[in-house]
Short mmCIF file of C-alpha atoms in Angstrom, two decimals:
data_model
loop_
_atom_site.label_atom_id
_atom_site.label_comp_id
_atom_site.label_asym_id
_atom_site.label_seq_id
_atom_site.Cartn_x
_atom_site.Cartn_y
_atom_site.Cartn_z
CA UNK X 11 -2.31 32.84 23.45
CA UNK X 12 -3.17 34.50 20.18
CA UNK X 13 -4.72 38.19 20.14
CA UNK X 14 -8.31 36.46 19.43
CA UNK X 15 -8.11 34.44 22.33
CA UNK X 16 -7.46 37.31 24.52
CA UNK X 17 -10.18 39.23 23.20
CA UNK X 18 -12.56 36.24 23.77
CA UNK X 19 -11.45 36.20 27.41
CA UNK X 20 -11.63 40.20 27.79
CA UNK X 21 -15.34 39.74 26.35
CA UNK X 22 -16.24 36.87 28.76
CA UNK X 23 -15.14 38.92 31.65
CA UNK X 24 -16.81 41.94 30.74
CA UNK X 25 -20.17 42.51 32.01
CA UNK X 26 -22.54 43.74 29.11
CA UNK X 27 -26.35 44.29 29.71
CA UNK X 28 -28.58 44.53 26.81
CA UNK X 29 -32.18 45.93 27.29
CA UNK X 30 -35.10 46.55 25.09
CA UNK X 31 -35.39 49.87 26.75
CA UNK X 32 -34.62 53.00 24.87
CA UNK X 33 -32.78 55.34 27.64
CA UNK X 34 -33.41 58.93 27.00
CA UNK X 35 -32.70 62.30 28.83
CA UNK X 36 -33.84 65.89 28.49
CA UNK X 37 -31.28 68.39 27.30
CA UNK X 38 -31.78 71.84 27.42
CA UNK X 39 -30.12 74.32 25.39
CA UNK X 40 -28.64 77.34 27.19
CA UNK X 41 -27.75 80.63 25.23
CA UNK X 42 -24.62 82.51 26.14
CA UNK X 43 -26.82 85.19 27.83
CA UNK X 44 -28.75 82.50 30.00
CA UNK X 45 -25.65 81.13 30.96
CA UNK X 46 -23.76 84.10 31.86
CA UNK X 47 -26.97 84.95 34.12
CA UNK X 48 -26.83 81.50 35.89
CA UNK X 49 -23.18 82.21 36.49
CA UNK X 50 -23.84 85.46 37.97
CA UNK X 51 -26.61 84.00 40.29
CA UNK X 52 -24.50 81.06 41.07
CA UNK X 53 -21.49 83.79 41.99
CA UNK X 54 -24.19 85.75 44.29
CA UNK X 55 -25.35 83.17 45.95
CA UNK X 56 -21.90 81.77 47.07
CA UNK X 57 -20.97 85.06 48.15
CA UNK X 58 -24.04 85.41 50.24
CA UNK X 59 -23.71 82.07 51.86
CA UNK X 60 -20.00 83.04 52.58
CA UNK X 61 -21.17 85.98 54.07
CA UNK X 62 -23.60 84.46 56.32
CA UNK X 63 -20.93 81.39 57.04
CA UNK X 64 -17.99 83.44 58.30
CA UNK X 65 -19.74 85.23 61.40
CA UNK X 66 -21.01 81.51 62.34
CA UNK X 67 -17.42 80.06 61.84
CA UNK X 68 -16.06 83.02 64.26
CA UNK X 69 -18.58 82.44 67.04
CA UNK X 70 -18.03 78.58 67.19
CA UNK X 71 -14.17 79.13 67.24
CA UNK X 72 -14.73 81.71 69.82
CA UNK X 73 -16.85 78.90 71.82
CA UNK X 74 -14.31 76.27 71.37
CA UNK X 75 -11.57 78.45 72.50
CA UNK X 76 -13.69 79.64 75.60
CA UNK X 77 -14.29 75.90 76.36
CA UNK X 78 -10.67 75.01 75.84
CA UNK X 79 -9.49 77.55 78.51
CA UNK X 80 -11.94 76.41 81.09
CA UNK X 81 -10.96 72.78 80.57
CA UNK X 82 -7.47 73.68 80.96
CA UNK X 83 -7.87 75.75 83.99
CA UNK X 84 -9.97 73.16 85.43
CA UNK X 85 -6.96 70.37 84.55
CA UNK X 86 -4.51 72.69 86.30
CA UNK X 87 -5.99 72.39 89.57
CA UNK X 88 -6.10 68.83 89.93
CA UNK X 89 -2.82 67.72 88.48
CA UNK X 90 0.44 68.18 89.98
CA UNK X 91 2.66 70.22 87.82
CA UNK X 92 4.67 68.09 85.25
CA UNK X 93 1.82 65.40 84.78
CA UNK X 94 0.32 67.04 81.78
CA UNK X 95 3.47 67.06 80.07
CA UNK X 96 3.63 63.03 79.97
#
């Protein structure tokens, strides 16, 4: 098979869509000062979210630990020793 035939087959397999519409999108130019300000704001926002999230994560972790301790205490009384290892 020649290179021309291979190219024709590749083009036949490729899906190409032609539209009569012009695709546009808005592009905003950002000055270096604006970029620095946006970066600073996003960094502050991330720090604030982390500060709020850490206590929540700790609280959920402590609840989970307590729940597992309660389940293990309840499970110890109902099973003979050695059964939990199987």
